mmCIF file of C-alpha atoms in Angstrom:
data_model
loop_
_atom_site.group_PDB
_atom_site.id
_atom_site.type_symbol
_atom_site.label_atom_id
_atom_site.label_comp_id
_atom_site.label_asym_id
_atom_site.label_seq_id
_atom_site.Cartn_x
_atom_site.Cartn_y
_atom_site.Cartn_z
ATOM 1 C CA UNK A 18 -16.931 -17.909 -18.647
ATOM 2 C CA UNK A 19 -16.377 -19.308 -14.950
ATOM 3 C CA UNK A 20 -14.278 -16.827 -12.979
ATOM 4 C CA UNK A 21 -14.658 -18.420 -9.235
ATOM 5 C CA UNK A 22 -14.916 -21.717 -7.521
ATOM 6 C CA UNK A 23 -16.032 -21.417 -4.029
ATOM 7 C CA UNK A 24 -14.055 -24.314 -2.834
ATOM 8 C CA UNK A 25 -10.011 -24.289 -3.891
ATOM 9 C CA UNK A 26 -8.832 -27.401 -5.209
ATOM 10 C CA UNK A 27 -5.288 -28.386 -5.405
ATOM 11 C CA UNK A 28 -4.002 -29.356 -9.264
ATOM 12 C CA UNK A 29 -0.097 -29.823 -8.421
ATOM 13 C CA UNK A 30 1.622 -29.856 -4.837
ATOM 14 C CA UNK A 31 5.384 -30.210 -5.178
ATOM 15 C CA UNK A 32 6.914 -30.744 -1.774
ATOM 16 C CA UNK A 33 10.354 -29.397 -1.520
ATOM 17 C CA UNK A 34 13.231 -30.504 1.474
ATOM 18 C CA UNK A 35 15.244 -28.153 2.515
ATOM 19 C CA UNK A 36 17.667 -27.089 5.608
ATOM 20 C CA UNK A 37 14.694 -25.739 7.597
ATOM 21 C CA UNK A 38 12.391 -28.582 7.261
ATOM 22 C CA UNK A 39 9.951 -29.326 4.508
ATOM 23 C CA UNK A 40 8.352 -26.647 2.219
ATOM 24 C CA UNK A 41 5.157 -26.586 -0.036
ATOM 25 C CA UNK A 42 4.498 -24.937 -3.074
ATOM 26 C CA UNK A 43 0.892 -25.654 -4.484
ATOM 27 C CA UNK A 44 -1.107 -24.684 -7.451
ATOM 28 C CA UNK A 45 -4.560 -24.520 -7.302
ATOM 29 C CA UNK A 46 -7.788 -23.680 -9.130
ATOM 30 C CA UNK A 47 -10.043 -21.635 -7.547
ATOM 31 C CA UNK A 48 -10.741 -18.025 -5.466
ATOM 32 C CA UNK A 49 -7.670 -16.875 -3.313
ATOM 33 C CA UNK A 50 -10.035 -15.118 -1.492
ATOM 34 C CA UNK A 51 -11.809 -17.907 -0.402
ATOM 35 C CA UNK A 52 -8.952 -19.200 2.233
ATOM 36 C CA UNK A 53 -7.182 -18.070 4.937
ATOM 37 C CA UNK A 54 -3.434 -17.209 4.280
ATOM 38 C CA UNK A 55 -0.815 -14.507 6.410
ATOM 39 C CA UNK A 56 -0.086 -13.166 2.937
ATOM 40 C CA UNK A 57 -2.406 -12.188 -0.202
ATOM 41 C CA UNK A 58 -0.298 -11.216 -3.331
ATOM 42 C CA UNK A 59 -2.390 -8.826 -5.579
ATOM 43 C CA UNK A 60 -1.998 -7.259 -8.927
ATOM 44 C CA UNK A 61 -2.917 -3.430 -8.984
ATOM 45 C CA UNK A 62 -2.744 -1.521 -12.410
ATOM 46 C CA UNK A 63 -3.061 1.907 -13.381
ATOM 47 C CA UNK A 64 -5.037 4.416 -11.310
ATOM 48 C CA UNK A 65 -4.955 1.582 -8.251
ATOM 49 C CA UNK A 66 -7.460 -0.791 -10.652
ATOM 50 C CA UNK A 67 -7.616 -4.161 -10.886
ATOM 51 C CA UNK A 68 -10.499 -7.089 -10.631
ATOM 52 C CA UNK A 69 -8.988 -9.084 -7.632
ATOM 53 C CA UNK A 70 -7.397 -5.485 -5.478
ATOM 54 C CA UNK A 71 -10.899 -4.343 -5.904
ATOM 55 C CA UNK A 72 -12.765 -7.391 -4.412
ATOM 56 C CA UNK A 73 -9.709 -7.052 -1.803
ATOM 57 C CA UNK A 74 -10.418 -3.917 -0.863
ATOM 58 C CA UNK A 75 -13.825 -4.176 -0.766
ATOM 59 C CA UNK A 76 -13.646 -7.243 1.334
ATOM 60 C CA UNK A 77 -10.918 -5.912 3.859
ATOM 61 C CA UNK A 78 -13.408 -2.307 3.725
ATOM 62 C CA UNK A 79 -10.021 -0.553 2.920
ATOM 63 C CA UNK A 80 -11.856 2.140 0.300
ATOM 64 C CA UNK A 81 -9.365 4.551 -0.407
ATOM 65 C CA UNK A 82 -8.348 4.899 3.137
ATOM 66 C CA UNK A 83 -5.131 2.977 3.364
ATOM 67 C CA UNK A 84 -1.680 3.253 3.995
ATOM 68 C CA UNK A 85 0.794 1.606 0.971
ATOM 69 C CA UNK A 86 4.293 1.479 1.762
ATOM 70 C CA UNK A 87 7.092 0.908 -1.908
ATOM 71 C CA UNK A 88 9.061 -1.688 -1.216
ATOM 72 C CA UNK A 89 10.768 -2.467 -4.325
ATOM 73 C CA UNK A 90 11.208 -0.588 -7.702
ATOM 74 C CA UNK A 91 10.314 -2.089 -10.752
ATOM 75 C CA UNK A 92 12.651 -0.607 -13.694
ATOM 76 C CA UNK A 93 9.128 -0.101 -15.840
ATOM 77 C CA UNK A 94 8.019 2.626 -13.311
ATOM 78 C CA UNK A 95 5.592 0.346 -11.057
ATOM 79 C CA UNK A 96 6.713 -0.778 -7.267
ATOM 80 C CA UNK A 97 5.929 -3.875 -5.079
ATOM 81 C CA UNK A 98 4.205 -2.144 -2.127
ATOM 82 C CA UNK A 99 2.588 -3.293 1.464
ATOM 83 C CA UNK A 100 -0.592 -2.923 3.227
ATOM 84 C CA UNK A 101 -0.635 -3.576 6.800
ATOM 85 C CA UNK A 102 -4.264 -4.267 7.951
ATOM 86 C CA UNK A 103 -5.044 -5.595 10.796
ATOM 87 C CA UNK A 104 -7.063 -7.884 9.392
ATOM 88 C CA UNK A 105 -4.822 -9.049 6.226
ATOM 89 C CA UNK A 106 -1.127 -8.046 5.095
ATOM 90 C CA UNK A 107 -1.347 -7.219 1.630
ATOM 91 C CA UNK A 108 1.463 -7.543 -1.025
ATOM 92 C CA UNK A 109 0.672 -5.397 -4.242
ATOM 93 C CA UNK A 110 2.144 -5.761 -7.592
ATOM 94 C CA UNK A 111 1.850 -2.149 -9.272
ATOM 95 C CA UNK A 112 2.765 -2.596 -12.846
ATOM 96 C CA UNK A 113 2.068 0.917 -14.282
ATOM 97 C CA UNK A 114 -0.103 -0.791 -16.895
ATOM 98 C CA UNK A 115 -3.507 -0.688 -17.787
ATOM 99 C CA UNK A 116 -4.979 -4.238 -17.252
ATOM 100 C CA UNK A 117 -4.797 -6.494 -19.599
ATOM 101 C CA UNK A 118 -1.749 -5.001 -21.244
ATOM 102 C CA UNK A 119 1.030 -7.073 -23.115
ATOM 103 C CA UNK A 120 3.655 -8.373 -20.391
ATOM 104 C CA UNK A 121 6.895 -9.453 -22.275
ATOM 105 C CA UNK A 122 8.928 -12.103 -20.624
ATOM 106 C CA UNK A 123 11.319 -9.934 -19.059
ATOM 107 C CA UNK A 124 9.187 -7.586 -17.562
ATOM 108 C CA UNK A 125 7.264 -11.081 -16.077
ATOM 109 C CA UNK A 126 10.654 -12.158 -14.542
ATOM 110 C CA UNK A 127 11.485 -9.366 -13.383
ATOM 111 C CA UNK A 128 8.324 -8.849 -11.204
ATOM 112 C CA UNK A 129 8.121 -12.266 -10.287
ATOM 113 C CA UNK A 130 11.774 -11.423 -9.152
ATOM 114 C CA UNK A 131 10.980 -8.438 -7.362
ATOM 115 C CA UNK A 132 7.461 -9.944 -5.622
ATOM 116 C CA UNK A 133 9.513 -12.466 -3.152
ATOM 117 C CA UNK A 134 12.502 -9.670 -2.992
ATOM 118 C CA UNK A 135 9.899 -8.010 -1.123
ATOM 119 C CA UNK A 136 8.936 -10.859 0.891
ATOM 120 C CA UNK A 137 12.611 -11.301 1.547
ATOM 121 C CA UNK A 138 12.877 -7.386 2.692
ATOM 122 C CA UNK A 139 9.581 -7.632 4.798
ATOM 123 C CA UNK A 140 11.259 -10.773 6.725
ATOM 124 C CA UNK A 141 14.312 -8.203 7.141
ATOM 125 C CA UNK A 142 11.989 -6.153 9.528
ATOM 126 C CA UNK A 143 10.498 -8.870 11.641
ATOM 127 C CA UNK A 144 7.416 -10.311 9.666
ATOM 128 C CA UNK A 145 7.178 -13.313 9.232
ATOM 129 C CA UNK A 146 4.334 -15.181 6.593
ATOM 130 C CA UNK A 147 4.078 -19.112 6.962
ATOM 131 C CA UNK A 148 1.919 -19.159 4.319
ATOM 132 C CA UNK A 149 1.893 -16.933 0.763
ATOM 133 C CA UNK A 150 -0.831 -17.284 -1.242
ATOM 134 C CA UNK A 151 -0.594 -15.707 -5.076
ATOM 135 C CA UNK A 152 -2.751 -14.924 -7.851
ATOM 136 C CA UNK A 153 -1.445 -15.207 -11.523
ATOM 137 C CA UNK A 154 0.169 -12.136 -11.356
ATOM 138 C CA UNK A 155 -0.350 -10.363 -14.605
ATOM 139 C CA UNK A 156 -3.181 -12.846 -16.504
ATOM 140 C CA UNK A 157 -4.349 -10.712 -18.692
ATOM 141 C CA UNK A 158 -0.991 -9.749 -20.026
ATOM 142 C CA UNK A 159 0.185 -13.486 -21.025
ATOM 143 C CA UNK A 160 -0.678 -15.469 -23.550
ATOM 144 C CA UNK A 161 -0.931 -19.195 -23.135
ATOM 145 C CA UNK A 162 1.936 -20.115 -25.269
ATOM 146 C CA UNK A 163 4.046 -17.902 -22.439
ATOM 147 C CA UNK A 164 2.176 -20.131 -19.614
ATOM 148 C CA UNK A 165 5.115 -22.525 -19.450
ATOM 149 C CA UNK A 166 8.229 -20.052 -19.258
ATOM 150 C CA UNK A 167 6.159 -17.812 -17.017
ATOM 151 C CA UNK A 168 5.840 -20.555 -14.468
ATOM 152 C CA UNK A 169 8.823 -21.622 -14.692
ATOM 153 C CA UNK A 170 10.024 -18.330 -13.780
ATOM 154 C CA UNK A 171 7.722 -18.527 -11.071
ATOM 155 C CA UNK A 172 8.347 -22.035 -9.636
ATOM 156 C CA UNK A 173 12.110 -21.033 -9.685
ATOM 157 C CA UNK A 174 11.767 -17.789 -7.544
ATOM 158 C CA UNK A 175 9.017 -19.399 -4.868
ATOM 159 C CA UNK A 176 10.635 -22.669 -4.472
ATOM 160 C CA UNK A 177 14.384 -20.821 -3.904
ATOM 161 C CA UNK A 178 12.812 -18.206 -1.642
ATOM 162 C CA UNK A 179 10.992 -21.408 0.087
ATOM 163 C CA UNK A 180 14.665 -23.305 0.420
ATOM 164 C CA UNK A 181 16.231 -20.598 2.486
ATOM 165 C CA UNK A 182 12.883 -18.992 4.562
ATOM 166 C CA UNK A 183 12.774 -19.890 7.540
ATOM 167 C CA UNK A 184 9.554 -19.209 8.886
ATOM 168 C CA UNK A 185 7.429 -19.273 5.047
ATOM 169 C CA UNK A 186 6.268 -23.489 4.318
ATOM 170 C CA UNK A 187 3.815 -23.099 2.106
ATOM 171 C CA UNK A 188 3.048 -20.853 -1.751
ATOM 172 C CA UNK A 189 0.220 -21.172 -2.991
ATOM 173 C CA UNK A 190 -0.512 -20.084 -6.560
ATOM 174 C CA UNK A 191 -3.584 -19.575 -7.945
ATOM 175 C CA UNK A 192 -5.835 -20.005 -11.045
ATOM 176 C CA UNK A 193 -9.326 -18.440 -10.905
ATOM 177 C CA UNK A 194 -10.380 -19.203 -14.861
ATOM 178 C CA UNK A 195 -11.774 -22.444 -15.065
ATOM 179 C CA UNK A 196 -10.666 -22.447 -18.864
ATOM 180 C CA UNK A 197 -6.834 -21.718 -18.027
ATOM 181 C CA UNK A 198 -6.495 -24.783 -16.067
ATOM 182 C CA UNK A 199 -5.351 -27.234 -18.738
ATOM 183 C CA UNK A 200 -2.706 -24.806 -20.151
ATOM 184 C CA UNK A 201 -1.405 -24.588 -16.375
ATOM 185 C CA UNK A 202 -1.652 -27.894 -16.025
ATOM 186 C CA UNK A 203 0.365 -28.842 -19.181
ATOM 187 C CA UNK A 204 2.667 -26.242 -18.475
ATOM 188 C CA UNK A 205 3.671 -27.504 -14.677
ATOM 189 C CA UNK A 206 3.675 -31.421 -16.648
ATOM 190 C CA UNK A 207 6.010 -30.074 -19.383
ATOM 191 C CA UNK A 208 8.659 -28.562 -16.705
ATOM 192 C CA UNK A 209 9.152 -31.760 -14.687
ATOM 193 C CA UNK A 210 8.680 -34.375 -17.431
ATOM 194 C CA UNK A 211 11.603 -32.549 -19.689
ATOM 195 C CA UNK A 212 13.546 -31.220 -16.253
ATOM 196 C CA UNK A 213 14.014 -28.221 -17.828
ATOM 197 C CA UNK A 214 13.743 -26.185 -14.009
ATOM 198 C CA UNK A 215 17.002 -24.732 -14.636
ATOM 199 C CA UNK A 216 17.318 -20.878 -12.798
ATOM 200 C CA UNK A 217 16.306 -17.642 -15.082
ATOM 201 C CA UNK A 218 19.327 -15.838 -16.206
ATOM 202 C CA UNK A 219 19.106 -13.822 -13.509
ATOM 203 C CA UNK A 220 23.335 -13.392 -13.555
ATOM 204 C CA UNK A 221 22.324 -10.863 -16.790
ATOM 205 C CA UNK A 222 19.961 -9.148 -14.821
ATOM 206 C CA UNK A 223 21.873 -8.018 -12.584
ATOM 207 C CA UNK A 224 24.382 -6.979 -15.070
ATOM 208 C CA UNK A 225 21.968 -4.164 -16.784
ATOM 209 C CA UNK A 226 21.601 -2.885 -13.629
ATOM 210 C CA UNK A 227 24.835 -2.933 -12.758
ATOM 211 C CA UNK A 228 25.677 -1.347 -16.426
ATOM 212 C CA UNK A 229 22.661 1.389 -15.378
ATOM 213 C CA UNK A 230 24.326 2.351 -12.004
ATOM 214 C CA UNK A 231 27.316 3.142 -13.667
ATOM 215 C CA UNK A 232 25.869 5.237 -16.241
ATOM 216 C CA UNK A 233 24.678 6.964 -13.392
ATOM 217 C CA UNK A 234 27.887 7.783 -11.654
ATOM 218 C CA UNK A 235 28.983 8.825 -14.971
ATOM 219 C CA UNK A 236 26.328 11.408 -16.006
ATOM 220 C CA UNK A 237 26.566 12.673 -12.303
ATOM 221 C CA UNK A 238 27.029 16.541 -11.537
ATOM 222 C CA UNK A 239 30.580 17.615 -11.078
ATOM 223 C CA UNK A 240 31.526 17.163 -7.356
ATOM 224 C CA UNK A 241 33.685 19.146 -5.484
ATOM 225 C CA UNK A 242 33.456 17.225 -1.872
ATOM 226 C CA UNK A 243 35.711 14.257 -1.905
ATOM 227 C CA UNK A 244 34.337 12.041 0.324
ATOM 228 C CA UNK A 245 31.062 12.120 -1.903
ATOM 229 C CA UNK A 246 33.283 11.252 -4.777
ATOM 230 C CA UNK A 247 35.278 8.568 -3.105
ATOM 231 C CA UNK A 248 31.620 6.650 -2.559
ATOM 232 C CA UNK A 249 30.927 6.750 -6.101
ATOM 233 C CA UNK A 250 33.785 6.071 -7.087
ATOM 234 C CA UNK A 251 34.413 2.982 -5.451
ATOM 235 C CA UNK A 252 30.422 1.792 -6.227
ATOM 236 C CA UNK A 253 31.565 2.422 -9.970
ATOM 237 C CA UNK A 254 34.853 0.775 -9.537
ATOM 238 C CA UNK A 255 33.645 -2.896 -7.907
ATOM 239 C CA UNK A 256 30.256 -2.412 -10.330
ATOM 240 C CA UNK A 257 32.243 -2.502 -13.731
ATOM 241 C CA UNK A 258 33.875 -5.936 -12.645
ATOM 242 C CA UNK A 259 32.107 -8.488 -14.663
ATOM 243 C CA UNK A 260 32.124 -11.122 -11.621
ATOM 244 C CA UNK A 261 32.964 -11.831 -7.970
ATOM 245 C CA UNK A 262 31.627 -8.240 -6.782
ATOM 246 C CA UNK A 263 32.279 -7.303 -3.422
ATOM 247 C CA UNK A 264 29.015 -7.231 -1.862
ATOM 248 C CA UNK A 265 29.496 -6.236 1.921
ATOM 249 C CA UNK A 266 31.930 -3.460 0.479
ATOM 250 C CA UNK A 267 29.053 -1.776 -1.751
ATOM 251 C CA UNK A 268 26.330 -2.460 0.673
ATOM 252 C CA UNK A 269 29.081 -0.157 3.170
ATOM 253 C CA UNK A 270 29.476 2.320 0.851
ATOM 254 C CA UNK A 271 25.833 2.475 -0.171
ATOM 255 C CA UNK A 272 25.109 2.666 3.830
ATOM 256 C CA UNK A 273 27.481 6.141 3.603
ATOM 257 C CA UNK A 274 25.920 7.308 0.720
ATOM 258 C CA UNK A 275 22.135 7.275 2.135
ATOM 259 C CA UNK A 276 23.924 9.238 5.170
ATOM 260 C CA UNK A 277 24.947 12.136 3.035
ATOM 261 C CA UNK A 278 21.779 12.303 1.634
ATOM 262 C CA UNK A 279 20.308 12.566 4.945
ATOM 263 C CA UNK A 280 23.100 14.623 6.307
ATOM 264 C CA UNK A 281 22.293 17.386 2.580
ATOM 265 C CA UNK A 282 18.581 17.117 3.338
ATOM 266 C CA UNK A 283 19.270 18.464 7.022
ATOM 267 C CA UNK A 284 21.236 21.218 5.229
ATOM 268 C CA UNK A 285 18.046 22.605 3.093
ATOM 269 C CA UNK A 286 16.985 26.226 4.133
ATOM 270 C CA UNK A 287 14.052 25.759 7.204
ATOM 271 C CA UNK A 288 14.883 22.221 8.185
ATOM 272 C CA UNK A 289 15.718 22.368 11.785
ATOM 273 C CA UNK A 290 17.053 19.256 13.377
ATOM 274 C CA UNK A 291 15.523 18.432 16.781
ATOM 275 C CA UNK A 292 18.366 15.819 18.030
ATOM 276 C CA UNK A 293 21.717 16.017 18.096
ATOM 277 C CA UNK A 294 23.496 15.502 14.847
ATOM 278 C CA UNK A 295 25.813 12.631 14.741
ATOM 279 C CA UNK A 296 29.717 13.121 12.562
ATOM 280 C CA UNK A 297 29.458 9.500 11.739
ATOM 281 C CA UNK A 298 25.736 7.902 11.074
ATOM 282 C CA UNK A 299 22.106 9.529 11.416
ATOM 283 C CA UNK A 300 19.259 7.565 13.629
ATOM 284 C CA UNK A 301 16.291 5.922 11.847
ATOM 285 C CA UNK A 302 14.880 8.637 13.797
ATOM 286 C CA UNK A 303 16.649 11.543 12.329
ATOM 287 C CA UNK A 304 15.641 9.948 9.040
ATOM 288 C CA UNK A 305 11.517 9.473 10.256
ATOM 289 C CA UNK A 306 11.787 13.628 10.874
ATOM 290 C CA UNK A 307 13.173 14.351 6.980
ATOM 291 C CA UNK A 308 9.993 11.741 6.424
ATOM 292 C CA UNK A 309 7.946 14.209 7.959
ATOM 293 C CA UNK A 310 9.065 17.072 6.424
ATOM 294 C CA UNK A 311 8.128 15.568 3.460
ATOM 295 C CA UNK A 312 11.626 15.323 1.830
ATOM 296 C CA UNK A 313 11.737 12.135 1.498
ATOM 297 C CA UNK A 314 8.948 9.924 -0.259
ATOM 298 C CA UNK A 315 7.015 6.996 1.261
ATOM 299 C CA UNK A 316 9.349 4.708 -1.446
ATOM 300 C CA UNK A 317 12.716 6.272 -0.838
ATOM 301 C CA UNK A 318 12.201 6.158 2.870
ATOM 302 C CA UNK A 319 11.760 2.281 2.702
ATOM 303 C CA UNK A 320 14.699 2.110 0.124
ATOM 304 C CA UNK A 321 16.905 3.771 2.836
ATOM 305 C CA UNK A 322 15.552 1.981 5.701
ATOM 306 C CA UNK A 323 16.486 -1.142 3.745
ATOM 307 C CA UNK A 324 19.888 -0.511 2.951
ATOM 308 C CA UNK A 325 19.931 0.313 7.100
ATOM 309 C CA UNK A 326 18.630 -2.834 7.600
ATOM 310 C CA UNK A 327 20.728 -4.725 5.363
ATOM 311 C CA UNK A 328 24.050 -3.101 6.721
ATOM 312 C CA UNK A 329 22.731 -3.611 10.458
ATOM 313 C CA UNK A 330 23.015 -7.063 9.968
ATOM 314 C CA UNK A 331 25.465 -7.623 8.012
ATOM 315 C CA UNK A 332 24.455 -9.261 5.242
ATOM 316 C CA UNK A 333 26.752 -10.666 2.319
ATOM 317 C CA UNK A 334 29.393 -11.719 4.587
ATOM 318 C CA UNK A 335 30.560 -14.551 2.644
ATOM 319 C CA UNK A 336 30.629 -15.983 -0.621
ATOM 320 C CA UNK A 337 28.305 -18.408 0.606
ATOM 321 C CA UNK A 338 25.598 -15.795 1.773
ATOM 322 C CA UNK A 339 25.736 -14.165 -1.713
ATOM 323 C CA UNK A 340 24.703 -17.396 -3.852
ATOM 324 C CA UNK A 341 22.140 -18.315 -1.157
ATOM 325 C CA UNK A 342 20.764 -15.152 -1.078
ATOM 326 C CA UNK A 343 21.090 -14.314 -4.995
ATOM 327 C CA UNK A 344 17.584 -12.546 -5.175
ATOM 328 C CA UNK A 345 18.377 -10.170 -2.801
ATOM 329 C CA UNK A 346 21.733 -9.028 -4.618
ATOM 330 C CA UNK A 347 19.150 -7.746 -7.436
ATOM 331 C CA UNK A 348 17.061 -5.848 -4.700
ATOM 332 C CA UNK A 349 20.094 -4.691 -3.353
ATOM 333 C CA UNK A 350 21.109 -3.506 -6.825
ATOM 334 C CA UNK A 351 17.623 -2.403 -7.560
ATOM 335 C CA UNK A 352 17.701 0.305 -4.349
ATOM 336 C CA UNK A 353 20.764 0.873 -4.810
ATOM 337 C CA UNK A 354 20.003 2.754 -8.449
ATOM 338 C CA UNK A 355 17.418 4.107 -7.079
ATOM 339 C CA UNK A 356 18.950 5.938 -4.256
ATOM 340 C CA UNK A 357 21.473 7.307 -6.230
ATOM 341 C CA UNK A 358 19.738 8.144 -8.960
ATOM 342 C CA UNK A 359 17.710 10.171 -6.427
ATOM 343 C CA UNK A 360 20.829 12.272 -5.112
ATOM 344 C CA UNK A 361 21.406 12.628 -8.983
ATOM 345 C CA UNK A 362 18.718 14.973 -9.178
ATOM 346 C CA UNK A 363 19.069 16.669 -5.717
ATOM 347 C CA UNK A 364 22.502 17.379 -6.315
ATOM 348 C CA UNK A 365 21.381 19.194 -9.638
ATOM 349 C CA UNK A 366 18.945 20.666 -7.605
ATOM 350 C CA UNK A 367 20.666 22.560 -4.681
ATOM 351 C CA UNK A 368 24.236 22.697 -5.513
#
């Protein structure tokens, strides 16, 4: 079986206009590897394995020397994390899977989902990626009947991140088995022949979440300090609406809640605090030190750095902003269970 061209070549190129200008999203047979890009996507399974973050590593010389910052959670356990080389940024997709295992169609969505989420969050800090180039993330784990509703997933999530990016103009997506090119092919012919590229139901996504989060605020830990109780209240108040949520008020009270975390983690026995401590919001810098200290995890830093980041800018201002930016309402919801799920356990911890 063939498992590399040396020379990509293009099967579909859809070009897409949008407000910034026009966009690309290709798909291509060939190695991903073989071109120049600002952004490889790889997959990474179990124990850090997988065919193409092996021959990425070994091409990049990372060996096991490398820094991999979580970006997003996945609800299955895995993360989409970041490798800043200086040579290549690196996007991985960690399922928590052996390779080849079954991916259902949820789980695919929902990583497809949470793969330009991440993208989206990256852009948040200053990065900015003209060009994205993608393998099929997961292969091994779909069958070719699932080829079609797995691109169309895809297709959805790339070209919506593509209409509102303003500095990404070109996906590329890739197909390294010479043998898989036909069911692509069919698959990308059947979308746009029966215009069937309506959006994943990603309105229902967001509602188990949503139904998760509260479940959390409901199993939490008595508390005794009100203000503590008046954030989760309020989150579990505006997240059992069924519509219409109030997105800059959560994001605010999500913003206070990662402060008292910070603020409880200050209060742990031989944590000193080298700056001045703040009665209304801690630095990123008081939040680098907990880092340090090692209360705080590489993953849960980034989630709170995030929701920083997110709040510092405002986002969600209008109703507007929250159906253009519909992906990142899920990875807002996504850290958001996180983080308190988090102070879940430290509360049952240390008080």
């Amino acid at each position: 079986m063939e498992t590399i061209q040396l020379y990509p070549k293009t099967i579909h190129e859809l070009l897409i206009d949008t407000a910034n200008g026009d966009r690309i999203f290709e798909l291509i047979y060939g190695n991903l590897l073989a071109i120049k890009t600002d952004l490889w996507v790889t997959t990474v399974y179990a124990e850090n394995k997988g065919e193409l973050f092996n021959s990425i590593k070994n091409l990049l010389g990372l060996g096991s020397n490398y820094y991999e910052r979580k970006i997003v959670p996945l609800t299955n356990g895995g993360y989409i994390g970041f490798i800043d080389d200086e040579n290549q940024k690196l996007l991985t997709v960690n399922i928590d899977k052996k390779e080849g295992s079954i991916i259902n169609p949820s789980e695919f969505q929902e990583i497809i989902q949470a793969t330009f989420s991440a993208v989206a969050a990256l852009t948040y800090e200053g990065y900015t990626f003209q060009e994205i180039s993608l393998p099929v993330i997961g292969k091994k784990g779909l069958q070719p009947q699932e080829y079609e509703g797995s691109l169309k997933w895809f297709i959805h999530y790339a070209i919506n991140y593509l209409k509102f990016s303003h500095s990404t103009k070109k996906i590329k997506y890739f197909i390294h088995i010479k043998e898989d090119v036909p069911y692509w092919n069919e698959a990308i012919t059947q979308l746009f022949t029966k215009n069937v590229m309506d959006p994943p139901n990603s309105k229902q996504f967001s509602a188990t979440i949503k139904d998760e989060i509260v479940t959390l605020i409901d199993t939490f830990p008595k508390i005794s300090r009100l203000f503590v109780k008046e954030i989760l209240d309020v989150l579990r108040q505006e997240l059992s609406k069924h519509d219409s949520l109030n997105y800059t008020l959560l994001l605010n009270k999500a913003d206070e809640l990662v402060d008292c975390i910070l603020k409880d983690l200050y209060k742990l026995d031989g944590i000193v605090c080298s700056m001045p401590m703040p009665t209304y919001r801690l630095s990123r810098e008081h939040l680098m030190e907990l880092q340090e200290a090692e209360l705080i995890p590489d993953g849960f830093f980034n989630y709170f750095i995030t929701i920083r980041n997110l709040k510092n800018i405002r986002y969600f201002q209008t109703d507007i902003d929250i159906e253009r930016h519909a992906d990142e309402t899920v990875l807002f919801l996504l850290l958001l269970q996180r983080i308190i799920s988090f102070y879940q356990e430290f509360y049952r911890k240390f008080y």
